PDB file of C-alpha atoms in Angstrom:
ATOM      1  CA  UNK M   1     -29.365  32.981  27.895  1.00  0.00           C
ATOM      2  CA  UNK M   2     -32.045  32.886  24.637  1.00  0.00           C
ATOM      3  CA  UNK M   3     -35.192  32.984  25.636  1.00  0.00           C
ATOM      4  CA  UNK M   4     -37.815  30.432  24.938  1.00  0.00           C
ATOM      5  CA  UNK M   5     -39.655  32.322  22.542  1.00  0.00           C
ATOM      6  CA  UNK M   6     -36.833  33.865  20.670  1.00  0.00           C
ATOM      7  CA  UNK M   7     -36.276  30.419  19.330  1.00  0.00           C
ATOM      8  CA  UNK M   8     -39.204  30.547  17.055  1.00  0.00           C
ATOM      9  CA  UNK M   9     -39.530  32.577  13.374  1.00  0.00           C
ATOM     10  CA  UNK M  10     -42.395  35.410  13.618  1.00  0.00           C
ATOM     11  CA  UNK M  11     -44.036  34.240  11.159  1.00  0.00           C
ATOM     12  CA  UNK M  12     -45.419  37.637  10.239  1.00  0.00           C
ATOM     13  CA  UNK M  13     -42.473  38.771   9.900  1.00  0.00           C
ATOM     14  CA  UNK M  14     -41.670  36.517   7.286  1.00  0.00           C
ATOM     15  CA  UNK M  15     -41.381  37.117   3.386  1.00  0.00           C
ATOM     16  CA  UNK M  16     -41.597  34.592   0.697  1.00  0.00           C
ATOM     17  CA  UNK M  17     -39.290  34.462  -1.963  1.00  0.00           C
ATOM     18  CA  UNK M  18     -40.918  36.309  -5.339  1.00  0.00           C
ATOM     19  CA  UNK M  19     -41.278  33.805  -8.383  1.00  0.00           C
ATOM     20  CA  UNK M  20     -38.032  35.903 -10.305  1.00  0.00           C
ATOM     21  CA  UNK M  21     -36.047  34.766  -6.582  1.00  0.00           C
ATOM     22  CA  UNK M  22     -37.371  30.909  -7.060  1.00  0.00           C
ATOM     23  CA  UNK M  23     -36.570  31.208 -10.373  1.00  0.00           C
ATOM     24  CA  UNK M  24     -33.034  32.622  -9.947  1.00  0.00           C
ATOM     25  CA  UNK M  25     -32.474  29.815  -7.174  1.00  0.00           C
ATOM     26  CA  UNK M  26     -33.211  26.719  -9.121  1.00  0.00           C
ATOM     27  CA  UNK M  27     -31.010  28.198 -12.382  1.00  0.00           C
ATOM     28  CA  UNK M  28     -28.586  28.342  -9.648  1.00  0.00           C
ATOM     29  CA  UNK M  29     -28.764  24.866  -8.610  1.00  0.00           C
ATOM     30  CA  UNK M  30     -29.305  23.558 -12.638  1.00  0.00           C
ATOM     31  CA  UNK M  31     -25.969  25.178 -13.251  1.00  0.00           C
ATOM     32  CA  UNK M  32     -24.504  23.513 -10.600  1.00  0.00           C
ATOM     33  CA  UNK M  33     -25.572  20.287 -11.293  1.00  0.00           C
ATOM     34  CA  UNK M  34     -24.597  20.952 -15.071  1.00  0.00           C
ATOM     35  CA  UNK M  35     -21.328  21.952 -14.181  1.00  0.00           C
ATOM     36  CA  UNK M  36     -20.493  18.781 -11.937  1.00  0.00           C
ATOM     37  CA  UNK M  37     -21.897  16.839 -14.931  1.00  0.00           C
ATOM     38  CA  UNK M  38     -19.445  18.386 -17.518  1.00  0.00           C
ATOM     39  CA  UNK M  39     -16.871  18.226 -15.187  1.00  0.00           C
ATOM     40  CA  UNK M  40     -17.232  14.720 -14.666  1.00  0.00           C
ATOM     41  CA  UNK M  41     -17.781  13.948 -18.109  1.00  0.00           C
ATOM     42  CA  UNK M  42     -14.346  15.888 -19.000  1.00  0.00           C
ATOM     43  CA  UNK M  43     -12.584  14.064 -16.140  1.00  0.00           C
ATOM     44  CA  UNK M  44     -13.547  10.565 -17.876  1.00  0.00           C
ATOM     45  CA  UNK M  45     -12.442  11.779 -20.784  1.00  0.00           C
ATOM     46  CA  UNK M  46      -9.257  12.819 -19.518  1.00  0.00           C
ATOM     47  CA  UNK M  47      -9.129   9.153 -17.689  1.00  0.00           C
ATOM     48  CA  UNK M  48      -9.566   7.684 -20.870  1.00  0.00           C
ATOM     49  CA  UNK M  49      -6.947   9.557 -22.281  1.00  0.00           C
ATOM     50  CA  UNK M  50      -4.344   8.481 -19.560  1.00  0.00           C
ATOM     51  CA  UNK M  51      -1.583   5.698 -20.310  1.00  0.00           C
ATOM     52  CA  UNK M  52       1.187   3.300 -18.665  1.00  0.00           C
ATOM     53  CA  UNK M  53       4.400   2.736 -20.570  1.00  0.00           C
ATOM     54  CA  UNK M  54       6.370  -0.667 -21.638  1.00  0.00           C
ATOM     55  CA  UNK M  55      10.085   0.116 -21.974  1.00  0.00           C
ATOM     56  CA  UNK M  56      12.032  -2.341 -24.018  1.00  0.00           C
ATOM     57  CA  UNK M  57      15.560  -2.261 -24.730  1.00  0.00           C
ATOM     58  CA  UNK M  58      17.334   1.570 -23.984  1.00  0.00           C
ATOM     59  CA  UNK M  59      16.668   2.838 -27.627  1.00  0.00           C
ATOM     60  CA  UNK M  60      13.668   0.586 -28.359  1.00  0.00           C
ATOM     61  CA  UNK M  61      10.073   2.150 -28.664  1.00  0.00           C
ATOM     62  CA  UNK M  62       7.748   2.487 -25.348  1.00  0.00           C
ATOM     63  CA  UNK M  63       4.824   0.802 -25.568  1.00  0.00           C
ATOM     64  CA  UNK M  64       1.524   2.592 -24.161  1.00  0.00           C
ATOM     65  CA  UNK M  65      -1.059   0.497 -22.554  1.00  0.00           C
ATOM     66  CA  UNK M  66      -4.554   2.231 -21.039  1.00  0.00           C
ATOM     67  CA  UNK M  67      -4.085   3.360 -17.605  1.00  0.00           C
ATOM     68  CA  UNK M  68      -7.239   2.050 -16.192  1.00  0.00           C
ATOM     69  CA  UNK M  69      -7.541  -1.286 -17.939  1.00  0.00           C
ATOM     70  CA  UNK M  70      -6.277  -4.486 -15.552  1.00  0.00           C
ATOM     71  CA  UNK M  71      -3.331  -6.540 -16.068  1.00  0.00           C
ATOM     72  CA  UNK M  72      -3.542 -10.074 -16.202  1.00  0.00           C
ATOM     73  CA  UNK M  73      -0.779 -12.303 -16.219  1.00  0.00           C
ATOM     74  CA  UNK M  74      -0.772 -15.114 -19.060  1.00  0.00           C
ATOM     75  CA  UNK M  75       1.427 -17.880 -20.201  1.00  0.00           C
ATOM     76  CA  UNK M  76       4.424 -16.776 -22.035  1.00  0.00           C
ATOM     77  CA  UNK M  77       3.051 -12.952 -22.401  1.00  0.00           C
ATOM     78  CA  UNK M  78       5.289  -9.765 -21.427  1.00  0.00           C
ATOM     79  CA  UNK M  79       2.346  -7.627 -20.941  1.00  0.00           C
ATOM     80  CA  UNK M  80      -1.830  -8.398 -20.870  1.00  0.00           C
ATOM     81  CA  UNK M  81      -3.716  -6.128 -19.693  1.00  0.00           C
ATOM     82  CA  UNK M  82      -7.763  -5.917 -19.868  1.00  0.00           C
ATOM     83  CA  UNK M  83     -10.927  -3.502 -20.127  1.00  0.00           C
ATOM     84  CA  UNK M  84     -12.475  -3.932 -16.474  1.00  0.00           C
ATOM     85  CA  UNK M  85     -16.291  -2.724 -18.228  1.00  0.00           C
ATOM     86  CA  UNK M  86     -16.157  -5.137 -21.228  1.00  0.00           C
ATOM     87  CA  UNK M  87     -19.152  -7.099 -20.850  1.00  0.00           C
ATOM     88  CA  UNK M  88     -18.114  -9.988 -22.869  1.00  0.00           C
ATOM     89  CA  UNK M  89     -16.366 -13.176 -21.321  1.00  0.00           C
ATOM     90  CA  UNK M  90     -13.492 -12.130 -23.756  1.00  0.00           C
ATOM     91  CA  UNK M  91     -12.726  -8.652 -21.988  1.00  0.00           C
ATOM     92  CA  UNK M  92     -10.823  -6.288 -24.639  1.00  0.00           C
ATOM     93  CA  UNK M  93      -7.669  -6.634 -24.285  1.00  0.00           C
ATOM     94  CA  UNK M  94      -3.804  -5.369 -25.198  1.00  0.00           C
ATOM     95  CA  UNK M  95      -0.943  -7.936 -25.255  1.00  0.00           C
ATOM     96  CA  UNK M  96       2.368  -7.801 -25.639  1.00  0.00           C
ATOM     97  CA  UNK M  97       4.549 -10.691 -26.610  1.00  0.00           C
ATOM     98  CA  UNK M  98       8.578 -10.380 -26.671  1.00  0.00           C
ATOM     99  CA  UNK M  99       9.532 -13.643 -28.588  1.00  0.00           C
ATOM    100  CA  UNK M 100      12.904 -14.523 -30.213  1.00  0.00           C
ATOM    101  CA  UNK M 101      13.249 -14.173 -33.470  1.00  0.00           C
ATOM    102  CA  UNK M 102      12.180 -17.186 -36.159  1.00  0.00           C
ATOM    103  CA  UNK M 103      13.516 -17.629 -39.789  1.00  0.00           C
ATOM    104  CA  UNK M 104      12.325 -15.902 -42.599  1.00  0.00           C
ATOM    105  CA  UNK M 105      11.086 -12.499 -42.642  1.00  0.00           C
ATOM    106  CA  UNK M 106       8.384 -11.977 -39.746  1.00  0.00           C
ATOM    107  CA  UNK M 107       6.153 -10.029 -42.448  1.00  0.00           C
ATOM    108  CA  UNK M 108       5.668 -13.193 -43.476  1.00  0.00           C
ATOM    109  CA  UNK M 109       6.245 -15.529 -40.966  1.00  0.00           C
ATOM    110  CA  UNK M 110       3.803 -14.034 -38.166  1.00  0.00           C
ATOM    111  CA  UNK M 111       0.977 -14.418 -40.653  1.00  0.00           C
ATOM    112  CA  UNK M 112       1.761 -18.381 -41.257  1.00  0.00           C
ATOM    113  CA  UNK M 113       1.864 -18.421 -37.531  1.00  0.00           C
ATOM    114  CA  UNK M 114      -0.937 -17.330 -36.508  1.00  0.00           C
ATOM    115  CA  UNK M 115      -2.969 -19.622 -38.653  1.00  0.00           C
ATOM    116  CA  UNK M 116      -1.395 -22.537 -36.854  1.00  0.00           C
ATOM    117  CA  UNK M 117      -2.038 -20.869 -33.370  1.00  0.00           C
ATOM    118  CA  UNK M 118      -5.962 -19.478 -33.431  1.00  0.00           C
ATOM    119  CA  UNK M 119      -9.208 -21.626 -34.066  1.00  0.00           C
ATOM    120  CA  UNK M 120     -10.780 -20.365 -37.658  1.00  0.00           C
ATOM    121  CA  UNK M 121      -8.536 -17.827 -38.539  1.00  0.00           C
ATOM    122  CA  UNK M 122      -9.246 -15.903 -40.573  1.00  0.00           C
ATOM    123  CA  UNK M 123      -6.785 -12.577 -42.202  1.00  0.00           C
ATOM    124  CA  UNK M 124      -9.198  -9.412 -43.263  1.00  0.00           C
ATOM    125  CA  UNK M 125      -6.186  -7.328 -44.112  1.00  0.00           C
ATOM    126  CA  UNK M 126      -2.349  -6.219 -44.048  1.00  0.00           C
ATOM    127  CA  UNK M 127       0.149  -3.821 -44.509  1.00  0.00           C
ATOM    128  CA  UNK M 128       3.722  -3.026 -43.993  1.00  0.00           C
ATOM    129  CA  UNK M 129       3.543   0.440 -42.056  1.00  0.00           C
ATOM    130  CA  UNK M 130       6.260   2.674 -40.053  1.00  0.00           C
ATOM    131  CA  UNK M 131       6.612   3.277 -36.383  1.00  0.00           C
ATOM    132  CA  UNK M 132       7.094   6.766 -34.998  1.00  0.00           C
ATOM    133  CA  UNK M 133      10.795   6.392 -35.100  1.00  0.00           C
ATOM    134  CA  UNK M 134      10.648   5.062 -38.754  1.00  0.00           C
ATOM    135  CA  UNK M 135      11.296   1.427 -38.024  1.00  0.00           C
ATOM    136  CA  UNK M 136       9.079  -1.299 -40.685  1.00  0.00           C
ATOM    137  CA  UNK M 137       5.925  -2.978 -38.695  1.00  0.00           C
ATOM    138  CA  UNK M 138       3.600  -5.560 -39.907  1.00  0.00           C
ATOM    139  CA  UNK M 139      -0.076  -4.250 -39.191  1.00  0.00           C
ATOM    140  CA  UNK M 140      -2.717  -7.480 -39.349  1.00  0.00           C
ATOM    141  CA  UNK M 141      -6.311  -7.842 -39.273  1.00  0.00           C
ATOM    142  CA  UNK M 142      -7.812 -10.812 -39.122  1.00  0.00           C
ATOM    143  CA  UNK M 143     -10.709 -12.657 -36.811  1.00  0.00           C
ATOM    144  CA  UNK M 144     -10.622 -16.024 -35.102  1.00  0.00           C
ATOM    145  CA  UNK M 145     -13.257 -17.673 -33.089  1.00  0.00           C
ATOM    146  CA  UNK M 146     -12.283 -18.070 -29.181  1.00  0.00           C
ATOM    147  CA  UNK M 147     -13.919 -21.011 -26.667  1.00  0.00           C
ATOM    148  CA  UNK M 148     -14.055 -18.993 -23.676  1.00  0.00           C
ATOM    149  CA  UNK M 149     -16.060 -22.051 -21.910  1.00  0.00           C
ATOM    150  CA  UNK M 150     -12.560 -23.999 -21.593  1.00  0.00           C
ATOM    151  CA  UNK M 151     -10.964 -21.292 -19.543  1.00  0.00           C
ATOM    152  CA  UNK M 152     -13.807 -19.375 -17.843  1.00  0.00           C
ATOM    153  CA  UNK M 153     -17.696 -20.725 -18.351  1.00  0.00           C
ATOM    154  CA  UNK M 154     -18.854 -23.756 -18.911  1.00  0.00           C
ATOM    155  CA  UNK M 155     -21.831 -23.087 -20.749  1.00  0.00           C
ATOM    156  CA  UNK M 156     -20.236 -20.224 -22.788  1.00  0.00           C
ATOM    157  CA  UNK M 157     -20.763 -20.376 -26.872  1.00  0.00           C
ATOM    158  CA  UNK M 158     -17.893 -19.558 -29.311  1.00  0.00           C
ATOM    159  CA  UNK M 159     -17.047 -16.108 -29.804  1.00  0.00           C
ATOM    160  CA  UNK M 160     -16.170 -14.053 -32.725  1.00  0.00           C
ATOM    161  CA  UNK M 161     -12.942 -12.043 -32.241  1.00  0.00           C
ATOM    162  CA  UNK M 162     -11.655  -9.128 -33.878  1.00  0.00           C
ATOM    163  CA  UNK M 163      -7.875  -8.162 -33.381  1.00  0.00           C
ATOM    164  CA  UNK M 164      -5.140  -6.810 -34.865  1.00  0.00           C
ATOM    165  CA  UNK M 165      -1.494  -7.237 -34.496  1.00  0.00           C
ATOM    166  CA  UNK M 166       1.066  -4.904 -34.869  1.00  0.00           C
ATOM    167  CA  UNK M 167       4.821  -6.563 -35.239  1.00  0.00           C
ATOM    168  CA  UNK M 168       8.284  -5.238 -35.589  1.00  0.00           C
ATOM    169  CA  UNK M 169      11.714  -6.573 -34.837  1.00  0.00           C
ATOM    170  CA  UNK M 170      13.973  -5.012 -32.237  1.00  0.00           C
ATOM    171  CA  UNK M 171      16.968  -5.907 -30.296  1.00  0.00           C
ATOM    172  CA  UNK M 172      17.447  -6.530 -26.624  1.00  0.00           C
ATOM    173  CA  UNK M 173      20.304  -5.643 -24.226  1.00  0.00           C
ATOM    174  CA  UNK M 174      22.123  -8.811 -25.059  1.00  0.00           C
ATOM    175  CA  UNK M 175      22.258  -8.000 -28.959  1.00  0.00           C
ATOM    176  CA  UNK M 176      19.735 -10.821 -30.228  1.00  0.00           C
ATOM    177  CA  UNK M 177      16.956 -10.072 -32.268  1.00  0.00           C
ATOM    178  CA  UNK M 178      13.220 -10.545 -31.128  1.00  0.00           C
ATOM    179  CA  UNK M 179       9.979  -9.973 -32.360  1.00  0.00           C
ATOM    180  CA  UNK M 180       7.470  -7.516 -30.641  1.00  0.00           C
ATOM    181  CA  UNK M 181       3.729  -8.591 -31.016  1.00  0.00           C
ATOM    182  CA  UNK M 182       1.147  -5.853 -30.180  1.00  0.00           C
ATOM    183  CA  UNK M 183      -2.048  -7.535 -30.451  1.00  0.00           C
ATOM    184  CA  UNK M 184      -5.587  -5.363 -29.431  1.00  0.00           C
ATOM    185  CA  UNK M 185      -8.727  -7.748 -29.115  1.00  0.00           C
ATOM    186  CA  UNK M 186     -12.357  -7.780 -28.193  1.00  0.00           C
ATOM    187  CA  UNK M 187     -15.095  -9.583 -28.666  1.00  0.00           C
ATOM    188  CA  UNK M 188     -16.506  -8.806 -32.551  1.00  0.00           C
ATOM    189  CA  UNK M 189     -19.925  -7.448 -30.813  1.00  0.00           C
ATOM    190  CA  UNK M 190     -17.925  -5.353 -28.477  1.00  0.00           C
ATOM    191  CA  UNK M 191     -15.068  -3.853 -31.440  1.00  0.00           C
ATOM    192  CA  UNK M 192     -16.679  -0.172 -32.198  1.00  0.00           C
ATOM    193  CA  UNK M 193     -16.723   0.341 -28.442  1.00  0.00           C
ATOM    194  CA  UNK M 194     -13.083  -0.268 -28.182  1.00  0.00           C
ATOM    195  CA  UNK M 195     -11.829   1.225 -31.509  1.00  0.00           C
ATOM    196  CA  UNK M 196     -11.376   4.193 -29.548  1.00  0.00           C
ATOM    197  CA  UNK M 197      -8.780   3.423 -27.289  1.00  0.00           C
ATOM    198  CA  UNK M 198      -7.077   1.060 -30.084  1.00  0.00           C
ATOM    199  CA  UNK M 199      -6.737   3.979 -31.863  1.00  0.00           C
ATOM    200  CA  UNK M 200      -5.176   6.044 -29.378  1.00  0.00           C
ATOM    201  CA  UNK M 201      -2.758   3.012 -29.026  1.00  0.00           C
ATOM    202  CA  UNK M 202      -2.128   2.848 -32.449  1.00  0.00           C
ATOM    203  CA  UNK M 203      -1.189   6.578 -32.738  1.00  0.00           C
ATOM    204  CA  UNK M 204       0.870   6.859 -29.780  1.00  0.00           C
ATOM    205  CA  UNK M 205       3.126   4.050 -31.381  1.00  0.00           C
ATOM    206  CA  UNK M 206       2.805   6.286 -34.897  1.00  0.00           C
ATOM    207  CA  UNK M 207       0.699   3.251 -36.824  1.00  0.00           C
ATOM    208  CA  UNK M 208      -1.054   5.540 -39.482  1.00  0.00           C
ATOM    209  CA  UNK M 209      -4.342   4.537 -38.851  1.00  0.00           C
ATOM    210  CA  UNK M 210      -6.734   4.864 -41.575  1.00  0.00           C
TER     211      UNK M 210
END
Protein backbone atom coordinates (compact mmCIF):
# COMPACT_ATOMS: atom_id res chain seq x y z
CA UNK A 1 0.00 0.00 0.00
CA UNK A 2 1.53 3.82 -0.95
CA UNK A 3 2.02 5.65 1.75
CA UNK A 4 0.47 8.96 2.49
CA UNK A 5 3.38 10.95 1.95
CA UNK A 6 4.75 9.22 -1.05
CA UNK A 7 1.86 10.77 -2.85
CA UNK A 8 3.35 14.17 -2.85
CA UNK A 9 6.45 15.64 -5.31
CA UNK A 10 9.63 16.66 -3.05
CA UNK A 11 9.69 19.65 -4.13
CA UNK A 12 13.42 19.95 -3.61
CA UNK A 13 13.91 17.47 -5.53
CA UNK A 14 12.47 19.07 -8.34
CA UNK A 15 14.17 20.71 -11.51
CA UNK A 16 12.73 23.23 -13.79
CA UNK A 17 12.92 22.93 -17.30
CA UNK A 18 16.05 25.30 -18.75
CA UNK A 19 14.77 28.11 -21.22
CA UNK A 20 16.58 25.89 -24.45
CA UNK A 21 13.92 22.81 -22.86
CA UNK A 22 10.81 25.49 -22.89
CA UNK A 23 11.94 26.53 -25.95
CA UNK A 24 12.31 23.09 -27.59
CA UNK A 25 8.73 22.21 -26.08
CA UNK A 26 6.65 24.94 -27.53
CA UNK A 27 8.54 24.46 -31.25
CA UNK A 28 7.27 21.10 -30.55
CA UNK A 29 3.78 21.95 -30.04
CA UNK A 30 3.95 24.99 -33.04
CA UNK A 31 4.89 22.18 -35.35
CA UNK A 32 2.20 20.26 -34.35
CA UNK A 33 -0.33 22.62 -34.63
CA UNK A 34 1.25 23.65 -38.12
CA UNK A 35 1.16 20.31 -39.28
CA UNK A 36 -2.66 19.64 -38.39
CA UNK A 37 -3.20 23.02 -40.13
CA UNK A 38 -1.51 21.96 -43.47
CA UNK A 39 -2.97 18.81 -43.21
CA UNK A 40 -6.28 20.09 -43.00
CA UNK A 41 -5.80 22.63 -45.47
CA UNK A 42 -4.50 19.77 -48.02
CA UNK A 43 -7.47 17.57 -47.05
CA UNK A 44 -9.94 20.51 -48.25
CA UNK A 45 -8.16 20.77 -51.06
CA UNK A 46 -8.31 17.29 -51.87
CA UNK A 47 -12.30 17.56 -50.95
CA UNK A 48 -12.56 20.12 -53.36
CA UNK A 49 -10.98 18.19 -55.83
CA UNK A 50 -13.41 15.15 -55.40
CA UNK A 51 -16.36 14.46 -57.99
CA UNK A 52 -19.71 12.35 -58.66
CA UNK A 53 -20.36 11.11 -62.17
CA UNK A 54 -23.61 11.43 -64.61
CA UNK A 55 -23.62 8.48 -67.03
CA UNK A 56 -25.69 8.99 -70.11
CA UNK A 57 -26.18 6.64 -72.80
CA UNK A 58 -23.28 3.49 -72.84
CA UNK A 59 -20.82 5.47 -75.15
CA UNK A 60 -21.99 8.98 -74.17
CA UNK A 61 -19.65 11.31 -72.05
CA UNK A 62 -19.85 11.20 -67.99
CA UNK A 63 -20.68 14.16 -66.59
CA UNK A 64 -18.73 15.27 -63.27
CA UNK A 65 -20.58 17.16 -60.69
CA UNK A 66 -18.67 18.38 -57.18
CA UNK A 67 -18.81 15.78 -54.63
CA UNK A 68 -19.75 17.92 -51.76
CA UNK A 69 -22.21 20.30 -53.35
CA UNK A 70 -26.20 19.23 -52.61
CA UNK A 71 -28.59 18.01 -55.05
CA UNK A 72 -31.77 19.54 -55.45
CA UNK A 73 -34.44 18.25 -57.40
CA UNK A 74 -36.15 20.79 -59.97
CA UNK A 75 -38.84 20.73 -62.53
CA UNK A 76 -37.92 19.02 -65.66
CA UNK A 77 -33.97 18.86 -64.66
CA UNK A 78 -31.83 15.47 -64.87
CA UNK A 79 -29.35 16.67 -62.45
CA UNK A 80 -29.14 20.10 -59.96
CA UNK A 81 -26.99 20.09 -57.62
CA UNK A 82 -25.84 23.19 -55.28
CA UNK A 83 -22.81 24.86 -53.28
CA UNK A 84 -24.00 24.25 -49.52
CA UNK A 85 -21.48 27.66 -48.44
CA UNK A 86 -22.80 30.03 -51.17
CA UNK A 87 -24.06 32.84 -49.29
CA UNK A 88 -26.33 34.18 -51.85
CA UNK A 89 -30.15 33.19 -52.07
CA UNK A 90 -29.07 31.91 -55.60
CA UNK A 91 -26.58 29.11 -54.27
CA UNK A 92 -24.00 28.20 -57.22
CA UNK A 93 -25.14 25.73 -58.90
CA UNK A 94 -24.55 22.81 -61.81
CA UNK A 95 -27.55 21.59 -63.89
CA UNK A 96 -28.05 19.22 -66.18
CA UNK A 97 -30.90 19.13 -68.61
CA UNK A 98 -31.50 15.98 -71.06
CA UNK A 99 -34.13 17.46 -73.54
CA UNK A 100 -35.19 16.08 -76.96
CA UNK A 101 -33.93 17.42 -79.69
CA UNK A 102 -35.63 20.77 -81.52
CA UNK A 103 -35.20 21.85 -85.23
CA UNK A 104 -32.46 23.62 -86.52
CA UNK A 105 -29.03 23.34 -85.40
CA UNK A 106 -28.85 23.67 -81.42
CA UNK A 107 -25.70 26.10 -81.96
CA UNK A 108 -28.19 28.18 -82.85
CA UNK A 109 -31.26 27.26 -81.50
CA UNK A 110 -30.21 27.08 -77.65
CA UNK A 111 -29.15 30.70 -77.93
CA UNK A 112 -32.80 31.88 -79.36
CA UNK A 113 -34.02 29.83 -76.49
CA UNK A 114 -32.70 31.02 -73.86
CA UNK A 115 -33.69 34.55 -74.59
CA UNK A 116 -37.30 33.46 -74.47
CA UNK A 117 -36.70 31.49 -71.14
CA UNK A 118 -34.52 34.00 -68.65
CA UNK A 119 -35.57 37.60 -67.44
CA UNK A 120 -32.93 40.26 -69.16
CA UNK A 121 -30.82 38.08 -70.91
CA UNK A 122 -28.25 39.00 -71.85
CA UNK A 123 -25.22 36.78 -74.23
CA UNK A 124 -21.43 38.02 -73.23
CA UNK A 125 -19.92 35.42 -75.47
CA UNK A 126 -19.78 32.05 -77.62
CA UNK A 127 -17.98 29.51 -79.21
CA UNK A 128 -18.21 26.22 -80.87
CA UNK A 129 -15.58 24.05 -78.83
CA UNK A 130 -14.75 20.09 -78.63
CA UNK A 131 -15.42 17.65 -75.89
CA UNK A 132 -12.74 15.27 -74.68
CA UNK A 133 -13.88 12.63 -77.04
CA UNK A 134 -13.94 15.18 -79.99
CA UNK A 135 -17.67 15.63 -80.24
CA UNK A 136 -18.85 19.73 -81.31
CA UNK A 137 -20.32 21.70 -78.03
CA UNK A 138 -21.80 25.06 -77.88
CA UNK A 139 -19.99 27.01 -74.94
CA UNK A 140 -22.33 30.29 -73.85
CA UNK A 141 -21.88 33.12 -71.65
CA UNK A 142 -24.33 35.27 -70.98
CA UNK A 143 -26.10 36.93 -67.62
CA UNK A 144 -29.76 37.19 -66.73
CA UNK A 145 -31.32 38.73 -63.75
CA UNK A 146 -33.13 36.05 -61.31
CA UNK A 147 -36.26 37.03 -58.69
CA UNK A 148 -35.30 34.81 -56.02
CA UNK A 149 -38.22 36.52 -53.77
CA UNK A 150 -40.91 34.39 -55.88
CA UNK A 151 -39.41 31.09 -54.91
CA UNK A 152 -37.53 31.65 -51.62
CA UNK A 153 -37.75 35.38 -49.83
CA UNK A 154 -40.11 37.67 -49.92
CA UNK A 155 -38.25 40.68 -49.49
CA UNK A 156 -35.33 39.50 -51.72
CA UNK A 157 -34.07 42.13 -54.63
CA UNK A 158 -33.20 40.94 -58.19
CA UNK A 159 -30.05 39.30 -58.68
CA UNK A 160 -27.44 39.43 -61.26
CA UNK A 161 -26.46 35.98 -62.60
CA UNK A 162 -23.55 34.80 -64.32
CA UNK A 163 -23.66 31.29 -66.11
CA UNK A 164 -22.56 29.50 -68.77
CA UNK A 165 -23.89 26.68 -70.74
CA UNK A 166 -22.20 24.07 -72.31
CA UNK A 167 -24.46 22.01 -75.07
CA UNK A 168 -23.90 19.07 -77.29
CA UNK A 169 -26.14 16.54 -78.93
CA UNK A 170 -26.02 12.86 -78.07
CA UNK A 171 -28.12 9.87 -78.47
CA UNK A 172 -29.95 7.77 -75.94
CA UNK A 173 -30.53 3.99 -75.68
CA UNK A 174 -33.60 4.21 -77.81
CA UNK A 175 -31.66 5.88 -80.87
CA UNK A 176 -33.30 9.52 -80.67
CA UNK A 177 -31.35 12.45 -80.50
CA UNK A 178 -31.30 14.87 -77.40
CA UNK A 179 -29.66 17.79 -76.34
CA UNK A 180 -27.37 17.89 -73.17
CA UNK A 181 -27.40 21.34 -71.33
CA UNK A 182 -24.56 21.86 -68.78
CA UNK A 183 -25.31 25.06 -67.26
CA UNK A 184 -22.83 26.42 -64.05
CA UNK A 185 -24.42 29.52 -62.19
CA UNK A 186 -23.92 31.81 -59.27
CA UNK A 187 -24.82 34.81 -58.19
CA UNK A 188 -22.58 37.67 -60.30
CA UNK A 189 -21.10 38.86 -56.70
CA UNK A 190 -20.34 35.32 -55.83
CA UNK A 191 -18.67 34.17 -59.71
CA UNK A 192 -14.68 34.46 -58.89
CA UNK A 193 -15.37 32.30 -55.85
CA UNK A 194 -16.83 29.61 -57.93
CA UNK A 195 -14.69 29.88 -61.12
CA UNK A 196 -12.67 27.40 -59.50
CA UNK A 197 -14.67 24.50 -59.39
CA UNK A 198 -16.36 25.55 -62.90
CA UNK A 199 -13.18 25.17 -64.16
CA UNK A 200 -12.40 21.90 -62.91
CA UNK A 201 -15.86 20.98 -64.46
CA UNK A 202 -15.08 22.38 -67.55
CA UNK A 203 -11.76 20.45 -67.90
CA UNK A 204 -12.89 17.21 -66.79
CA UNK A 205 -15.49 17.36 -69.75
CA UNK A 206 -12.25 18.66 -72.06
CA UNK A 207 -13.98 22.41 -72.66
CA UNK A 208 -10.64 24.32 -73.41
CA UNK A 209 -11.02 26.86 -71.04
CA UNK A 210 -9.33 30.02 -71.70
Amino acid sequence: MTHFNEIFVDVDAYQPPSKWEERFNNLQVWLIVALLLVGGWFFKDWMMNQFRFLALAEGQPVIPYPLQWQQQPAEAVTLQVVDPASKSPFHARETVILKNASKGDFTTVWPEQRTLQLRDYKEVERRLVKLGDDRQALWLLYTYVSDMGKSQAANASPGVIQAQDVVFETTNELGQKQWVVITLAADSNEWDQEWPTFRRILEKLGVPVL
